């Protein structure tokens, strides 16, 4: 059985693991190459010093999983739950893609995530601290309540993301793409009023009357 093999063996190539309950399982020190995890329960699983290359997680629940010194090369998480994961101690230069996944309450600190894609994700209240997000892509993701501090956001794309709030005084920004609404919201926090935004219907009506 696949569930027994994954416990007993240390190296896997071109394998598919489907519908397995691996909650709280210790998968540390194993190697996975071109493997697929489909609809697996992996809550609070442990991946210490595990090596993964060209792997895909689809429809999996990895809530509060622990990735300590884990080597991630071309690893995709699709339609999966990754809530509450602290990625801070993952291996250096992780190569990951998040697509249609739930990343609520995740923390990324002191990492290089250049060109990382966070596509169509629910990514509420995440923390990005001292992280390089240059050329990262947050297209169609909801990042409401997420905190960016000390991050490099050069050419990062938040253009179609929701809930964007980035303080240029606390991050390095250059050619960073954000929605118009995000720019207006930031300007309003400085006490400025942008014409056409944030004005109630009454104020607009009174201005029109004054012109007549």
mmCIF file with all atom_site columns, C-alpha atoms in Angstrom:
data_model
loop_
_atom_site.group_PDB
_atom_site.id
_atom_site.type_symbol
_atom_site.label_atom_id
_atom_site.label_alt_id
_atom_site.label_comp_id
_atom_site.label_asym_id
_atom_site.label_entity_id
_atom_site.label_seq_id
_atom_site.pdbx_PDB_ins_code
_atom_site.Cartn_x
_atom_site.Cartn_y
_atom_site.Cartn_z
_atom_site.occupancy
_atom_site.B_iso_or_equiv
_atom_site.pdbx_formal_charge
_atom_site.auth_seq_id
_atom_site.auth_comp_id
_atom_site.auth_asym_id
_atom_site.auth_atom_id
_atom_site.pdbx_PDB_model_num
ATOM 1   C CA . UNK A 1 1   ? 0.000   0.000  0.000   1.00 0.00 ? 1   UNK A CA 1
ATOM 2   C CA . UNK A 1 2   ? 1.122   3.537  -0.766  1.00 0.00 ? 2   UNK A CA 1
ATOM 3   C CA . UNK A 1 3   ? 0.520   4.682  2.813   1.00 0.00 ? 3   UNK A CA 1
ATOM 4   C CA . UNK A 1 4   ? 2.812   1.952  4.136   1.00 0.00 ? 4   UNK A CA 1
ATOM 5   C CA . UNK A 1 5   ? 5.502   2.560  1.525   1.00 0.00 ? 5   UNK A CA 1
ATOM 6   C CA . UNK A 1 6   ? 5.657   6.280  2.217   1.00 0.00 ? 6   UNK A CA 1
ATOM 7   C CA . UNK A 1 7   ? 6.427   5.489  5.838   1.00 0.00 ? 7   UNK A CA 1
ATOM 8   C CA . UNK A 1 8   ? 8.992   2.784  5.162   1.00 0.00 ? 8   UNK A CA 1
ATOM 9   C CA . UNK A 1 9   ? 10.869  4.001  2.074   1.00 0.00 ? 9   UNK A CA 1
ATOM 10  C CA . UNK A 1 10  ? 13.057  7.080  1.706   1.00 0.00 ? 10  UNK A CA 1
ATOM 11  C CA . UNK A 1 11  ? 13.131  7.834  -2.031  1.00 0.00 ? 11  UNK A CA 1
ATOM 12  C CA . UNK A 1 12  ? 10.278  8.137  -4.531  1.00 0.00 ? 12  UNK A CA 1
ATOM 13  C CA . UNK A 1 13  ? 10.209  8.966  -8.242  1.00 0.00 ? 13  UNK A CA 1
ATOM 14  C CA . UNK A 1 14  ? 7.220   9.417  -10.586 1.00 0.00 ? 14  UNK A CA 1
ATOM 15  C CA . UNK A 1 15  ? 4.816   8.320  -7.854  1.00 0.00 ? 15  UNK A CA 1
ATOM 16  C CA . UNK A 1 16  ? 1.237   9.430  -7.220  1.00 0.00 ? 16  UNK A CA 1
ATOM 17  C CA . UNK A 1 17  ? -0.087  9.463  -3.665  1.00 0.00 ? 17  UNK A CA 1
ATOM 18  C CA . UNK A 1 18  ? -3.864  9.838  -3.611  1.00 0.00 ? 18  UNK A CA 1
ATOM 19  C CA . UNK A 1 19  ? -6.487  10.045 -0.860  1.00 0.00 ? 19  UNK A CA 1
ATOM 20  C CA . UNK A 1 20  ? -4.031  9.257  1.935   1.00 0.00 ? 20  UNK A CA 1
ATOM 21  C CA . UNK A 1 21  ? -4.436  10.316 5.549   1.00 0.00 ? 21  UNK A CA 1
ATOM 22  C CA . UNK A 1 22  ? -0.951  11.443 6.571   1.00 0.00 ? 22  UNK A CA 1
ATOM 23  C CA . UNK A 1 23  ? -1.939  13.834 9.335   1.00 0.00 ? 23  UNK A CA 1
ATOM 24  C CA . UNK A 1 24  ? 0.968   14.527 11.719  1.00 0.00 ? 24  UNK A CA 1
ATOM 25  C CA . UNK A 1 25  ? 3.155   12.140 9.711   1.00 0.00 ? 25  UNK A CA 1
ATOM 26  C CA . UNK A 1 26  ? 6.925   12.610 9.855   1.00 0.00 ? 26  UNK A CA 1
ATOM 27  C CA . UNK A 1 27  ? 8.186   12.699 6.258   1.00 0.00 ? 27  UNK A CA 1
ATOM 28  C CA . UNK A 1 28  ? 11.561  14.149 7.152   1.00 0.00 ? 28  UNK A CA 1
ATOM 29  C CA . UNK A 1 29  ? 14.699  13.184 5.248   1.00 0.00 ? 29  UNK A CA 1
ATOM 30  C CA . UNK A 1 30  ? 12.835  11.664 2.295   1.00 0.00 ? 30  UNK A CA 1
ATOM 31  C CA . UNK A 1 31  ? 13.291  12.495 -1.395  1.00 0.00 ? 31  UNK A CA 1
ATOM 32  C CA . UNK A 1 32  ? 10.447  13.023 -3.855  1.00 0.00 ? 32  UNK A CA 1
ATOM 33  C CA . UNK A 1 33  ? 11.113  13.536 -7.566  1.00 0.00 ? 33  UNK A CA 1
ATOM 34  C CA . UNK A 1 34  ? 8.271   14.172 -10.025 1.00 0.00 ? 34  UNK A CA 1
ATOM 35  C CA . UNK A 1 35  ? 5.700   13.026 -7.482  1.00 0.00 ? 35  UNK A CA 1
ATOM 36  C CA . UNK A 1 36  ? 2.046   14.030 -7.171  1.00 0.00 ? 36  UNK A CA 1
ATOM 37  C CA . UNK A 1 37  ? 0.055   14.269 -3.947  1.00 0.00 ? 37  UNK A CA 1
ATOM 38  C CA . UNK A 1 38  ? -3.676  14.310 -4.704  1.00 0.00 ? 38  UNK A CA 1
ATOM 39  C CA . UNK A 1 39  ? -6.438  14.874 -2.129  1.00 0.00 ? 39  UNK A CA 1
ATOM 40  C CA . UNK A 1 40  ? -4.186  13.914 0.763   1.00 0.00 ? 40  UNK A CA 1
ATOM 41  C CA . UNK A 1 41  ? -4.653  14.952 4.391   1.00 0.00 ? 41  UNK A CA 1
ATOM 42  C CA . UNK A 1 42  ? -1.291  16.300 5.524   1.00 0.00 ? 42  UNK A CA 1
ATOM 43  C CA . UNK A 1 43  ? -2.239  18.526 8.434   1.00 0.00 ? 43  UNK A CA 1
ATOM 44  C CA . UNK A 1 44  ? 0.690   19.169 10.789  1.00 0.00 ? 44  UNK A CA 1
ATOM 45  C CA . UNK A 1 45  ? 2.908   16.860 8.740   1.00 0.00 ? 45  UNK A CA 1
ATOM 46  C CA . UNK A 1 46  ? 6.672   17.321 9.165   1.00 0.00 ? 46  UNK A CA 1
ATOM 47  C CA . UNK A 1 47  ? 9.104   17.682 6.261   1.00 0.00 ? 47  UNK A CA 1
ATOM 48  C CA . UNK A 1 48  ? 12.445  18.330 7.968   1.00 0.00 ? 48  UNK A CA 1
ATOM 49  C CA . UNK A 1 49  ? 15.331  18.178 5.449   1.00 0.00 ? 49  UNK A CA 1
ATOM 50  C CA . UNK A 1 50  ? 13.059  16.592 2.854   1.00 0.00 ? 50  UNK A CA 1
ATOM 51  C CA . UNK A 1 51  ? 13.987  17.122 -0.811  1.00 0.00 ? 51  UNK A CA 1
ATOM 52  C CA . UNK A 1 52  ? 11.221  17.739 -3.340  1.00 0.00 ? 52  UNK A CA 1
ATOM 53  C CA . UNK A 1 53  ? 11.750  18.429 -7.014  1.00 0.00 ? 53  UNK A CA 1
ATOM 54  C CA . UNK A 1 54  ? 9.110   18.855 -9.743  1.00 0.00 ? 54  UNK A CA 1
ATOM 55  C CA . UNK A 1 55  ? 6.320   17.824 -7.367  1.00 0.00 ? 55  UNK A CA 1
ATOM 56  C CA . UNK A 1 56  ? 2.642   18.822 -7.310  1.00 0.00 ? 56  UNK A CA 1
ATOM 57  C CA . UNK A 1 57  ? 0.165   18.977 -4.429  1.00 0.00 ? 57  UNK A CA 1
ATOM 58  C CA . UNK A 1 58  ? -3.436  19.074 -5.677  1.00 0.00 ? 58  UNK A CA 1
ATOM 59  C CA . UNK A 1 59  ? -6.449  19.368 -3.377  1.00 0.00 ? 59  UNK A CA 1
ATOM 60  C CA . UNK A 1 60  ? -4.352  18.597 -0.302  1.00 0.00 ? 60  UNK A CA 1
ATOM 61  C CA . UNK A 1 61  ? -4.716  19.886 3.261   1.00 0.00 ? 61  UNK A CA 1
ATOM 62  C CA . UNK A 1 62  ? -1.322  20.928 4.640   1.00 0.00 ? 62  UNK A CA 1
ATOM 63  C CA . UNK A 1 63  ? -2.632  23.179 7.408   1.00 0.00 ? 63  UNK A CA 1
ATOM 64  C CA . UNK A 1 64  ? 0.144   23.955 9.914   1.00 0.00 ? 64  UNK A CA 1
ATOM 65  C CA . UNK A 1 65  ? 2.603   21.638 8.154   1.00 0.00 ? 65  UNK A CA 1
ATOM 66  C CA . UNK A 1 66  ? 6.238   22.213 9.116   1.00 0.00 ? 66  UNK A CA 1
ATOM 67  C CA . UNK A 1 67  ? 8.856   22.743 6.425   1.00 0.00 ? 67  UNK A CA 1
ATOM 68  C CA . UNK A 1 68  ? 12.223  22.932 8.186   1.00 0.00 ? 68  UNK A CA 1
ATOM 69  C CA . UNK A 1 69  ? 15.309  23.046 5.942   1.00 0.00 ? 69  UNK A CA 1
ATOM 70  C CA . UNK A 1 70  ? 13.121  21.546 3.229   1.00 0.00 ? 70  UNK A CA 1
ATOM 71  C CA . UNK A 1 71  ? 14.489  21.746 -0.309  1.00 0.00 ? 71  UNK A CA 1
ATOM 72  C CA . UNK A 1 72  ? 11.716  22.836 -2.685  1.00 0.00 ? 72  UNK A CA 1
ATOM 73  C CA . UNK A 1 73  ? 12.537  22.960 -6.397  1.00 0.00 ? 73  UNK A CA 1
ATOM 74  C CA . UNK A 1 74  ? 9.705   23.503 -8.882  1.00 0.00 ? 74  UNK A CA 1
ATOM 75  C CA . UNK A 1 75  ? 6.999   22.542 -6.388  1.00 0.00 ? 75  UNK A CA 1
ATOM 76  C CA . UNK A 1 76  ? 3.378   23.521 -7.086  1.00 0.00 ? 76  UNK A CA 1
ATOM 77  C CA . UNK A 1 77  ? 0.511   23.765 -4.621  1.00 0.00 ? 77  UNK A CA 1
ATOM 78  C CA . UNK A 1 78  ? -2.827  23.736 -6.464  1.00 0.00 ? 78  UNK A CA 1
ATOM 79  C CA . UNK A 1 79  ? -6.243  24.125 -4.811  1.00 0.00 ? 79  UNK A CA 1
ATOM 80  C CA . UNK A 1 80  ? -4.717  23.175 -1.477  1.00 0.00 ? 80  UNK A CA 1
ATOM 81  C CA . UNK A 1 81  ? -5.014  24.385 2.126   1.00 0.00 ? 81  UNK A CA 1
ATOM 82  C CA . UNK A 1 82  ? -1.759  25.763 3.515   1.00 0.00 ? 82  UNK A CA 1
ATOM 83  C CA . UNK A 1 83  ? -3.138  27.759 6.422   1.00 0.00 ? 83  UNK A CA 1
ATOM 84  C CA . UNK A 1 84  ? -1.015  28.801 9.371   1.00 0.00 ? 84  UNK A CA 1
ATOM 85  C CA . UNK A 1 85  ? 2.310   27.623 7.953   1.00 0.00 ? 85  UNK A CA 1
ATOM 86  C CA . UNK A 1 86  ? 5.469   29.428 9.040   1.00 0.00 ? 86  UNK A CA 1
ATOM 87  C CA . UNK A 1 87  ? 7.769   29.108 6.027   1.00 0.00 ? 87  UNK A CA 1
ATOM 88  C CA . UNK A 1 88  ? 10.645  30.963 7.688   1.00 0.00 ? 88  UNK A CA 1
ATOM 89  C CA . UNK A 1 89  ? 12.871  27.905 8.187   1.00 0.00 ? 89  UNK A CA 1
ATOM 90  C CA . UNK A 1 90  ? 12.327  26.346 4.764   1.00 0.00 ? 90  UNK A CA 1
ATOM 91  C CA . UNK A 1 91  ? 15.464  25.608 2.715   1.00 0.00 ? 91  UNK A CA 1
ATOM 92  C CA . UNK A 1 92  ? 17.230  28.416 0.858   1.00 0.00 ? 92  UNK A CA 1
ATOM 93  C CA . UNK A 1 93  ? 15.839  29.807 -2.392  1.00 0.00 ? 93  UNK A CA 1
ATOM 94  C CA . UNK A 1 94  ? 12.599  27.806 -2.510  1.00 0.00 ? 94  UNK A CA 1
ATOM 95  C CA . UNK A 1 95  ? 11.059  27.482 -5.983  1.00 0.00 ? 95  UNK A CA 1
ATOM 96  C CA . UNK A 1 96  ? 7.316   27.253 -5.422  1.00 0.00 ? 96  UNK A CA 1
ATOM 97  C CA . UNK A 1 97  ? 4.044   28.188 -7.098  1.00 0.00 ? 97  UNK A CA 1
ATOM 98  C CA . UNK A 1 98  ? 0.751   28.675 -5.276  1.00 0.00 ? 98  UNK A CA 1
ATOM 99  C CA . UNK A 1 99  ? -2.372  28.446 -7.449  1.00 0.00 ? 99  UNK A CA 1
ATOM 100 C CA . UNK A 1 100 ? -5.932  28.626 -6.132  1.00 0.00 ? 100 UNK A CA 1
ATOM 101 C CA . UNK A 1 101 ? -4.789  27.765 -2.631  1.00 0.00 ? 101 UNK A CA 1
ATOM 102 C CA . UNK A 1 102 ? -5.632  28.992 0.875   1.00 0.00 ? 102 UNK A CA 1
ATOM 103 C CA . UNK A 1 103 ? -2.606  30.658 2.485   1.00 0.00 ? 103 UNK A CA 1
ATOM 104 C CA . UNK A 1 104 ? -4.387  32.422 5.312   1.00 0.00 ? 104 UNK A CA 1
ATOM 105 C CA . UNK A 1 105 ? -2.166  33.267 8.319   1.00 0.00 ? 105 UNK A CA 1
ATOM 106 C CA . UNK A 1 106 ? 1.065   32.113 6.640   1.00 0.00 ? 106 UNK A CA 1
ATOM 107 C CA . UNK A 1 107 ? 4.396   33.763 7.472   1.00 0.00 ? 107 UNK A CA 1
ATOM 108 C CA . UNK A 1 108 ? 7.322   34.271 5.112   1.00 0.00 ? 108 UNK A CA 1
ATOM 109 C CA . UNK A 1 109 ? 10.347  35.885 6.784   1.00 0.00 ? 109 UNK A CA 1
ATOM 110 C CA . UNK A 1 110 ? 13.894  36.395 5.543   1.00 0.00 ? 110 UNK A CA 1
ATOM 111 C CA . UNK A 1 111 ? 13.310  34.449 2.324   1.00 0.00 ? 111 UNK A CA 1
ATOM 112 C CA . UNK A 1 112 ? 14.104  34.903 -1.346  1.00 0.00 ? 112 UNK A CA 1
ATOM 113 C CA . UNK A 1 113 ? 10.852  34.418 -3.270  1.00 0.00 ? 113 UNK A CA 1
ATOM 114 C CA . UNK A 1 114 ? 11.828  36.135 -6.503  1.00 0.00 ? 114 UNK A CA 1
ATOM 115 C CA . UNK A 1 115 ? 9.388   35.436 -9.346  1.00 0.00 ? 115 UNK A CA 1
ATOM 116 C CA . UNK A 1 116 ? 7.133   33.389 -7.074  1.00 0.00 ? 116 UNK A CA 1
ATOM 117 C CA . UNK A 1 117 ? 3.518   33.132 -8.250  1.00 0.00 ? 117 UNK A CA 1
ATOM 118 C CA . UNK A 1 118 ? 0.610   33.495 -5.812  1.00 0.00 ? 118 UNK A CA 1
ATOM 119 C CA . UNK A 1 119 ? -2.255  33.089 -8.289  1.00 0.00 ? 119 UNK A CA 1
ATOM 120 C CA . UNK A 1 120 ? -5.968  33.143 -7.436  1.00 0.00 ? 120 UNK A CA 1
ATOM 121 C CA . UNK A 1 121 ? -5.174  32.477 -3.781  1.00 0.00 ? 121 UNK A CA 1
ATOM 122 C CA . UNK A 1 122 ? -7.021  33.298 -0.582  1.00 0.00 ? 122 UNK A CA 1
ATOM 123 C CA . UNK A 1 123 ? -4.120  34.867 1.260   1.00 0.00 ? 123 UNK A CA 1
ATOM 124 C CA . UNK A 1 124 ? -5.658  36.826 4.111   1.00 0.00 ? 124 UNK A CA 1
ATOM 125 C CA . UNK A 1 125 ? -3.605  38.157 7.017   1.00 0.00 ? 125 UNK A CA 1
ATOM 126 C CA . UNK A 1 126 ? -0.264  36.824 5.865   1.00 0.00 ? 126 UNK A CA 1
ATOM 127 C CA . UNK A 1 127 ? 3.058   38.218 7.058   1.00 0.00 ? 127 UNK A CA 1
ATOM 128 C CA . UNK A 1 128 ? 5.906   38.983 4.662   1.00 0.00 ? 128 UNK A CA 1
ATOM 129 C CA . UNK A 1 129 ? 8.940   40.207 6.600   1.00 0.00 ? 129 UNK A CA 1
ATOM 130 C CA . UNK A 1 130 ? 12.368  41.026 5.112   1.00 0.00 ? 130 UNK A CA 1
ATOM 131 C CA . UNK A 1 131 ? 11.510  38.919 2.068   1.00 0.00 ? 131 UNK A CA 1
ATOM 132 C CA . UNK A 1 132 ? 12.585  39.414 -1.545  1.00 0.00 ? 132 UNK A CA 1
ATOM 133 C CA . UNK A 1 133 ? 9.416   39.359 -3.647  1.00 0.00 ? 133 UNK A CA 1
ATOM 134 C CA . UNK A 1 134 ? 10.925  40.918 -6.766  1.00 0.00 ? 134 UNK A CA 1
ATOM 135 C CA . UNK A 1 135 ? 8.892   40.078 -9.886  1.00 0.00 ? 135 UNK A CA 1
ATOM 136 C CA . UNK A 1 136 ? 6.446   38.010 -7.832  1.00 0.00 ? 136 UNK A CA 1
ATOM 137 C CA . UNK A 1 137 ? 2.893   37.698 -9.142  1.00 0.00 ? 137 UNK A CA 1
ATOM 138 C CA . UNK A 1 138 ? -0.191  38.032 -6.925  1.00 0.00 ? 138 UNK A CA 1
ATOM 139 C CA . UNK A 1 139 ? -2.725  38.088 -9.776  1.00 0.00 ? 139 UNK A CA 1
ATOM 140 C CA . UNK A 1 140 ? -6.354  37.629 -8.702  1.00 0.00 ? 140 UNK A CA 1
ATOM 141 C CA . UNK A 1 141 ? -5.414  36.833 -5.087  1.00 0.00 ? 141 UNK A CA 1
ATOM 142 C CA . UNK A 1 142 ? -7.108  38.310 -2.026  1.00 0.00 ? 142 UNK A CA 1
ATOM 143 C CA . UNK A 1 143 ? -4.401  39.556 0.355   1.00 0.00 ? 143 UNK A CA 1
ATOM 144 C CA . UNK A 1 144 ? -6.665  41.583 2.645   1.00 0.00 ? 144 UNK A CA 1
ATOM 145 C CA . UNK A 1 145 ? -5.028  42.232 5.998   1.00 0.00 ? 145 UNK A CA 1
ATOM 146 C CA . UNK A 1 146 ? -1.613  40.993 4.889   1.00 0.00 ? 146 UNK A CA 1
ATOM 147 C CA . UNK A 1 147 ? 1.460   42.740 6.244   1.00 0.00 ? 147 UNK A CA 1
ATOM 148 C CA . UNK A 1 148 ? 4.537   43.617 4.182   1.00 0.00 ? 148 UNK A CA 1
ATOM 149 C CA . UNK A 1 149 ? 7.542   44.903 6.130   1.00 0.00 ? 149 UNK A CA 1
ATOM 150 C CA . UNK A 1 150 ? 11.123  45.287 4.960   1.00 0.00 ? 150 UNK A CA 1
ATOM 151 C CA . UNK A 1 151 ? 10.338  43.545 1.670   1.00 0.00 ? 151 UNK A CA 1
ATOM 152 C CA . UNK A 1 152 ? 11.793  44.097 -1.792  1.00 0.00 ? 152 UNK A CA 1
ATOM 153 C CA . UNK A 1 153 ? 8.854   44.479 -4.169  1.00 0.00 ? 153 UNK A CA 1
ATOM 154 C CA . UNK A 1 154 ? 10.643  45.530 -7.357  1.00 0.00 ? 154 UNK A CA 1
ATOM 155 C CA . UNK A 1 155 ? 8.408   44.763 -10.352 1.00 0.00 ? 155 UNK A CA 1
ATOM 156 C CA . UNK A 1 156 ? 6.023   42.735 -8.179  1.00 0.00 ? 156 UNK A CA 1
ATOM 157 C CA . UNK A 1 157 ? 2.537   42.521 -9.701  1.00 0.00 ? 157 UNK A CA 1
ATOM 158 C CA . UNK A 1 158 ? -0.447  43.210 -7.438  1.00 0.00 ? 158 UNK A CA 1
ATOM 159 C CA . UNK A 1 159 ? -2.432  44.764 -10.301 1.00 0.00 ? 159 UNK A CA 1
ATOM 160 C CA . UNK A 1 160 ? -5.456  42.464 -10.071 1.00 0.00 ? 160 UNK A CA 1
ATOM 161 C CA . UNK A 1 161 ? -5.123  41.504 -6.405  1.00 0.00 ? 161 UNK A CA 1
ATOM 162 C CA . UNK A 1 162 ? -7.699  42.478 -3.779  1.00 0.00 ? 162 UNK A CA 1
ATOM 163 C CA . UNK A 1 163 ? -7.091  44.090 -0.399  1.00 0.00 ? 163 UNK A CA 1
ATOM 164 C CA . UNK A 1 164 ? -3.666  45.473 -1.324  1.00 0.00 ? 164 UNK A CA 1
ATOM 165 C CA . UNK A 1 165 ? -2.035  47.843 1.170   1.00 0.00 ? 165 UNK A CA 1
ATOM 166 C CA . UNK A 1 166 ? 1.696   48.438 0.820   1.00 0.00 ? 166 UNK A CA 1
ATOM 167 C CA . UNK A 1 167 ? 3.573   51.173 2.650   1.00 0.00 ? 167 UNK A CA 1
ATOM 168 C CA . UNK A 1 168 ? 6.490   52.437 0.487   1.00 0.00 ? 168 UNK A CA 1
ATOM 169 C CA . UNK A 1 169 ? 8.155   53.780 3.628   1.00 0.00 ? 169 UNK A CA 1
ATOM 170 C CA . UNK A 1 170 ? 8.485   50.254 5.027   1.00 0.00 ? 170 UNK A CA 1
ATOM 171 C CA . UNK A 1 171 ? 9.334   48.383 1.810   1.00 0.00 ? 171 UNK A CA 1
ATOM 172 C CA . UNK A 1 172 ? 11.507  48.765 -1.273  1.00 0.00 ? 172 UNK A CA 1
ATOM 173 C CA . UNK A 1 173 ? 9.244   49.512 -4.205  1.00 0.00 ? 173 UNK A CA 1
ATOM 174 C CA . UNK A 1 174 ? 10.179  50.158 -7.820  1.00 0.00 ? 174 UNK A CA 1
ATOM 175 C CA . UNK A 1 175 ? 7.889   49.550 -10.785 1.00 0.00 ? 175 UNK A CA 1
ATOM 176 C CA . UNK A 1 176 ? 5.574   47.741 -8.357  1.00 0.00 ? 176 UNK A CA 1
ATOM 177 C CA . UNK A 1 177 ? 2.139   47.342 -9.925  1.00 0.00 ? 177 UNK A CA 1
ATOM 178 C CA . UNK A 1 178 ? -0.869  47.964 -7.655  1.00 0.00 ? 178 UNK A CA 1
ATOM 179 C CA . UNK A 1 179 ? -4.590  48.590 -8.298  1.00 0.00 ? 179 UNK A CA 1
ATOM 180 C CA . UNK A 1 180 ? -5.877  52.163 -8.468  1.00 0.00 ? 180 UNK A CA 1
ATOM 181 C CA . UNK A 1 181 ? -7.964  51.520 -5.350  1.00 0.00 ? 181 UNK A CA 1
ATOM 182 C CA . UNK A 1 182 ? -4.852  50.554 -3.387  1.00 0.00 ? 182 UNK A CA 1
ATOM 183 C CA . UNK A 1 183 ? -3.064  53.738 -4.421  1.00 0.00 ? 183 UNK A CA 1
ATOM 184 C CA . UNK A 1 184 ? -6.070  55.833 -3.423  1.00 0.00 ? 184 UNK A CA 1
ATOM 185 C CA . UNK A 1 185 ? -6.392  54.086 -0.059  1.00 0.00 ? 185 UNK A CA 1
ATOM 186 C CA . UNK A 1 186 ? -2.745  54.740 0.726   1.00 0.00 ? 186 UNK A CA 1
ATOM 187 C CA . UNK A 1 187 ? -2.987  58.408 -0.224  1.00 0.00 ? 187 UNK A CA 1
ATOM 188 C CA . UNK A 1 188 ? -6.068  58.768 1.971   1.00 0.00 ? 188 UNK A CA 1
ATOM 189 C CA . UNK A 1 189 ? -4.118  57.440 4.980   1.00 0.00 ? 189 UNK A CA 1
ATOM 190 C CA . UNK A 1 190 ? -1.868  60.486 4.528   1.00 0.00 ? 190 UNK A CA 1
ATOM 191 C CA . UNK A 1 191 ? -4.856  62.776 4.984   1.00 0.00 ? 191 UNK A CA 1
ATOM 192 C CA . UNK A 1 192 ? -5.238  63.616 1.305   1.00 0.00 ? 192 UNK A CA 1
ATOM 193 C CA . UNK A 1 193 ? -8.450  63.483 -0.698  1.00 0.00 ? 193 UNK A CA 1
ATOM 194 C CA . UNK A 1 194 ? -8.333  62.185 -4.254  1.00 0.00 ? 194 UNK A CA 1
ATOM 195 C CA . UNK A 1 195 ? -10.883 63.928 -6.454  1.00 0.00 ? 195 UNK A CA 1
ATOM 196 C CA . UNK A 1 196 ? -13.610 61.497 -7.441  1.00 0.00 ? 196 UNK A CA 1
ATOM 197 C CA . UNK A 1 197 ? -12.798 59.044 -4.648  1.00 0.00 ? 197 UNK A CA 1
ATOM 198 C CA . UNK A 1 198 ? -14.137 58.987 -1.122  1.00 0.00 ? 198 UNK A CA 1
ATOM 199 C CA . UNK A 1 199 ? -16.599 61.795 -1.710  1.00 0.00 ? 199 UNK A CA 1
ATOM 200 C CA . UNK A 1 200 ? -20.162 61.079 -0.677  1.00 0.00 ? 200 UNK A CA 1
ATOM 201 C CA . UNK A 1 201 ? -23.131 61.631 -3.015  1.00 0.00 ? 201 UNK A CA 1
ATOM 202 C CA . UNK A 1 202 ? -24.243 64.643 -0.967  1.00 0.00 ? 202 UNK A CA 1
ATOM 203 C CA . UNK A 1 203 ? -20.949 66.461 -1.482  1.00 0.00 ? 203 UNK A CA 1
ATOM 204 C CA . UNK A 1 204 ? -21.083 65.864 -5.222  1.00 0.00 ? 204 UNK A CA 1
ATOM 205 C CA . UNK A 1 205 ? -24.695 67.076 -5.428  1.00 0.00 ? 205 UNK A CA 1
ATOM 206 C CA . UNK A 1 206 ? -23.922 70.266 -3.524  1.00 0.00 ? 206 UNK A CA 1
ATOM 207 C CA . UNK A 1 207 ? -20.994 71.017 -5.820  1.00 0.00 ? 207 UNK A CA 1
ATOM 208 C CA . UNK A 1 208 ? -23.214 70.641 -8.875  1.00 0.00 ? 208 UNK A CA 1
ATOM 209 C CA . UNK A 1 209 ? -25.814 72.997 -7.388  1.00 0.00 ? 209 UNK A CA 1
ATOM 210 C CA . UNK A 1 210 ? -23.149 75.600 -6.731  1.00 0.00 ? 210 UNK A CA 1
ATOM 211 C CA . UNK A 1 211 ? -22.216 75.613 -10.405 1.00 0.00 ? 211 UNK A CA 1
ATOM 212 C CA . UNK A 1 212 ? -25.799 76.189 -11.620 1.00 0.00 ? 212 UNK A CA 1
#
